[in-house]
XYZ file of C-alpha atoms in Angstrom:
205
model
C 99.129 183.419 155.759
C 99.891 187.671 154.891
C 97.465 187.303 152.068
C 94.656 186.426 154.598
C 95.347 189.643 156.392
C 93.662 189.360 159.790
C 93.122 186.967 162.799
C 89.226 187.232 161.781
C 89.936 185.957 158.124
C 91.628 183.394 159.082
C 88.871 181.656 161.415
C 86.226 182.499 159.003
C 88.395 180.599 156.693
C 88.761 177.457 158.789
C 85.165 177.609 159.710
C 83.775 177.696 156.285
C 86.076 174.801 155.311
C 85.424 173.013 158.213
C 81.453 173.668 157.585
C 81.978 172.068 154.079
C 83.466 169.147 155.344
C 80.184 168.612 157.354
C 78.058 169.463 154.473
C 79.445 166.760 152.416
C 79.517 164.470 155.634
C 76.059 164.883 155.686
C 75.537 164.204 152.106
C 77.318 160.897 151.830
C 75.507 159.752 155.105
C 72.296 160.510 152.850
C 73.681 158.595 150.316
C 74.774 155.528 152.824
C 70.957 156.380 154.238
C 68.922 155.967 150.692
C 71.096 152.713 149.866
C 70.325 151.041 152.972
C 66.680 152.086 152.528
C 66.882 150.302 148.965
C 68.268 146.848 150.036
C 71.302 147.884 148.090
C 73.599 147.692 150.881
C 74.927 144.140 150.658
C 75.530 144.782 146.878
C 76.883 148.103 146.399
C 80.973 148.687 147.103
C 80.800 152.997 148.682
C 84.316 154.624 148.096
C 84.787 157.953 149.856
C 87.694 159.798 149.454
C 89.124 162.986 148.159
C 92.036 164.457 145.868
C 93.891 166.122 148.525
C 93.674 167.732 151.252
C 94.327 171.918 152.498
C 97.100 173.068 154.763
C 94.282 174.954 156.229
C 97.203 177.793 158.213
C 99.201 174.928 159.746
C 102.860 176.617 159.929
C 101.576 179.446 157.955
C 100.732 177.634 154.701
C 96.515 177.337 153.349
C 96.659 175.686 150.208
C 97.784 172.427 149.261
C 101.165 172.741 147.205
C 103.477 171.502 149.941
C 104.134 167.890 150.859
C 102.351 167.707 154.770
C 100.143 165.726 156.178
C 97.319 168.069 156.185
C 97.135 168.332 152.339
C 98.439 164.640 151.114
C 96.581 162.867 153.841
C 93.202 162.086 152.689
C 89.885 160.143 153.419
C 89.760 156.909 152.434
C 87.239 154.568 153.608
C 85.199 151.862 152.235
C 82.080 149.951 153.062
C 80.203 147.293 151.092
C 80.130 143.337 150.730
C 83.584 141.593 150.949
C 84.438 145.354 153.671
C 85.279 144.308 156.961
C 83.960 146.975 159.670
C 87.718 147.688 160.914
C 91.318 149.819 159.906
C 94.025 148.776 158.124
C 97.420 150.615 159.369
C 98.954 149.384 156.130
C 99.608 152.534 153.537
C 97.254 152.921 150.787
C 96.892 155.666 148.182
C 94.637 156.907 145.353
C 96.275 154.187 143.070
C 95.009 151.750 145.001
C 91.334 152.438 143.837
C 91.480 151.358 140.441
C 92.631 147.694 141.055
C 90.070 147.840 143.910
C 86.981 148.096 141.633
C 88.274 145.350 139.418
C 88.910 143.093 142.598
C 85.398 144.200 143.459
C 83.282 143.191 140.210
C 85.765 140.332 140.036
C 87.150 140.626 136.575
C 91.148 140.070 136.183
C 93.354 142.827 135.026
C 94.699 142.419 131.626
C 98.474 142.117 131.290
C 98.494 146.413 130.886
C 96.738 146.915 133.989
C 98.742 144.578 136.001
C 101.537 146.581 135.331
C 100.085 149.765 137.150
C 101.098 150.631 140.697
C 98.479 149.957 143.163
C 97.038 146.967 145.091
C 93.090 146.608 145.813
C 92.401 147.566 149.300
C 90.096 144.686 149.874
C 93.460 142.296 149.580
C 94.655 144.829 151.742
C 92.365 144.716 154.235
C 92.659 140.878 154.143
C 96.269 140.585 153.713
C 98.095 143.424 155.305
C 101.297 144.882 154.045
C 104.171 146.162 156.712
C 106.393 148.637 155.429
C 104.084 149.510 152.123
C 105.473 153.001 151.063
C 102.814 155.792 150.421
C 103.756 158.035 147.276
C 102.480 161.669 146.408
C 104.266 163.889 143.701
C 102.837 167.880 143.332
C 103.558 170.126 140.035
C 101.334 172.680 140.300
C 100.013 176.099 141.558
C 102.724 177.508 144.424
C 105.274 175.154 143.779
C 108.108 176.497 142.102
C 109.449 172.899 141.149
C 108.789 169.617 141.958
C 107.920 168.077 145.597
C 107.793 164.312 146.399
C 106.936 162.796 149.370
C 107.429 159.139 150.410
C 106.925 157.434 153.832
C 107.025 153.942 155.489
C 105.052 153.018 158.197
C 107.071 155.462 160.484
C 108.551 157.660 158.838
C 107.681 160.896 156.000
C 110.567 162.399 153.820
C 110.266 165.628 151.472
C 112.121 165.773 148.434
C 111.621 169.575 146.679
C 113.379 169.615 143.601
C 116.470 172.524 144.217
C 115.750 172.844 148.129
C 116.278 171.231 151.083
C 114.606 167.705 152.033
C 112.985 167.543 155.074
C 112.452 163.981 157.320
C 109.501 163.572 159.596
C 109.242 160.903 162.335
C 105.127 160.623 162.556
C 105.300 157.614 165.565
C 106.998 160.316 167.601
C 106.197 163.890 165.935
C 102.886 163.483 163.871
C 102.080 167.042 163.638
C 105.081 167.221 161.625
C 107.176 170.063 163.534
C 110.507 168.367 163.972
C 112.340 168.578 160.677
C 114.969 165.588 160.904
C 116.553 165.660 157.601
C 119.759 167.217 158.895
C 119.738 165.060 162.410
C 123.020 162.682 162.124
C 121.179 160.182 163.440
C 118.533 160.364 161.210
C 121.006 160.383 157.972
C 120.395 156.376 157.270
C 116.778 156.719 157.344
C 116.581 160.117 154.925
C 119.797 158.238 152.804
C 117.442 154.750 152.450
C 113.963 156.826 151.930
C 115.319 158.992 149.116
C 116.916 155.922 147.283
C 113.627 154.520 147.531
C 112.157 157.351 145.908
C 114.564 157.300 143.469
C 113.914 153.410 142.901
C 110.460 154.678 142.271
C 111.024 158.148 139.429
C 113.797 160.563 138.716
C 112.859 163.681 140.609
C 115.176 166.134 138.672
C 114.213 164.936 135.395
């Protein structure tokens, strides 16, 4: 947030991202436009989402290296044949997209790709899955070692290699302000989602 220097930076920062967001809004809705236009519509699967997402000054941070909901949250919508014009609460994730396409053109994964994480969002949308746990690792720029996050359908846990975890209940708290990884009565929860992240990859090695 210091590196932006003045109140004035910092809004002209959030307004130019926000103004890109509406560019590109605008663009897909062109896109959504010209295929309708077509007859394409009723053919053509649309997937819009997006790598990541910025911190954008929440508590101070603009980039994207930490593990909140601002930068691991992302768009992720569909439309197309098979689509059904509603949300799915269920927890989905880039992984997902891959076995999506193949569910889409219809052609079985070989015994390789089975084997990959991820589950096509159309048999999602159908066939809901309570309790799914979202994944998101970051290794990158800002981050001096490795951050994990998983979370269930309530709640978000941290895990930052050589610090402190940090435990997020998003039904109550979705802004993400209450820290609960050092609540006692929040130890089972961060105890059973870091075993499941451990179930999942070894964050040390």
């Amino acid at each position: 947030d210091d590196e932006l220097g003045t109140d004035e930076r910092r809004r002209l920062a959030i307004a130019s991202y926000l103004g890109l967001v509406s560019f590109l809004d605008e663009q897909v809705g062109r896109v959504l436009a010209a295929l309708d236009d077509s007859g394409l519509a009723e053919e053509t699967l649309v997937v819009y989402t997006s790598d990541h997402g910025d911190n954008l000054g929440a508590r101070g941070a603009w980039n994207k290296s930490l593990m909140y909901r601002e930068s691991t949250g992302v768009p992720l919508v569909l439309r197309g044949p098979g689509v059904p014009q509603r949300a799915c609460a269920t927890n989905t994730s880039l992984v997902d997209i891959f076995p999506t396409v193949l569910d889409a053109l219809g052609v079985a994964p070989d015994a390789a790709d089975a084997s990959l994480p991820g589950r096509s969002l159309l048999r999602t949308l159908a066939e809901p899955e309570p309790g799914r746990l979202a994944f998101s690792e970051y290794h990158a720029i800002g981050s001096p070692s490795a951050a994990f996050m998983v979370a269930d359908e309530r709640y978000k846990y941290h895990h930052y290699v050589g610090f402190e975890p940090e435990l997020f209940d998003l039904e109550d708290d979705p802004e993400e302000t209450r820290d609960l990884a050092a609540s006692p009565a929040h130890r089972t929860v961060r105890e059973r989602l870091e075993q499941r992240l451990r179930e999942r990859i070894d964050p040390e090695a």
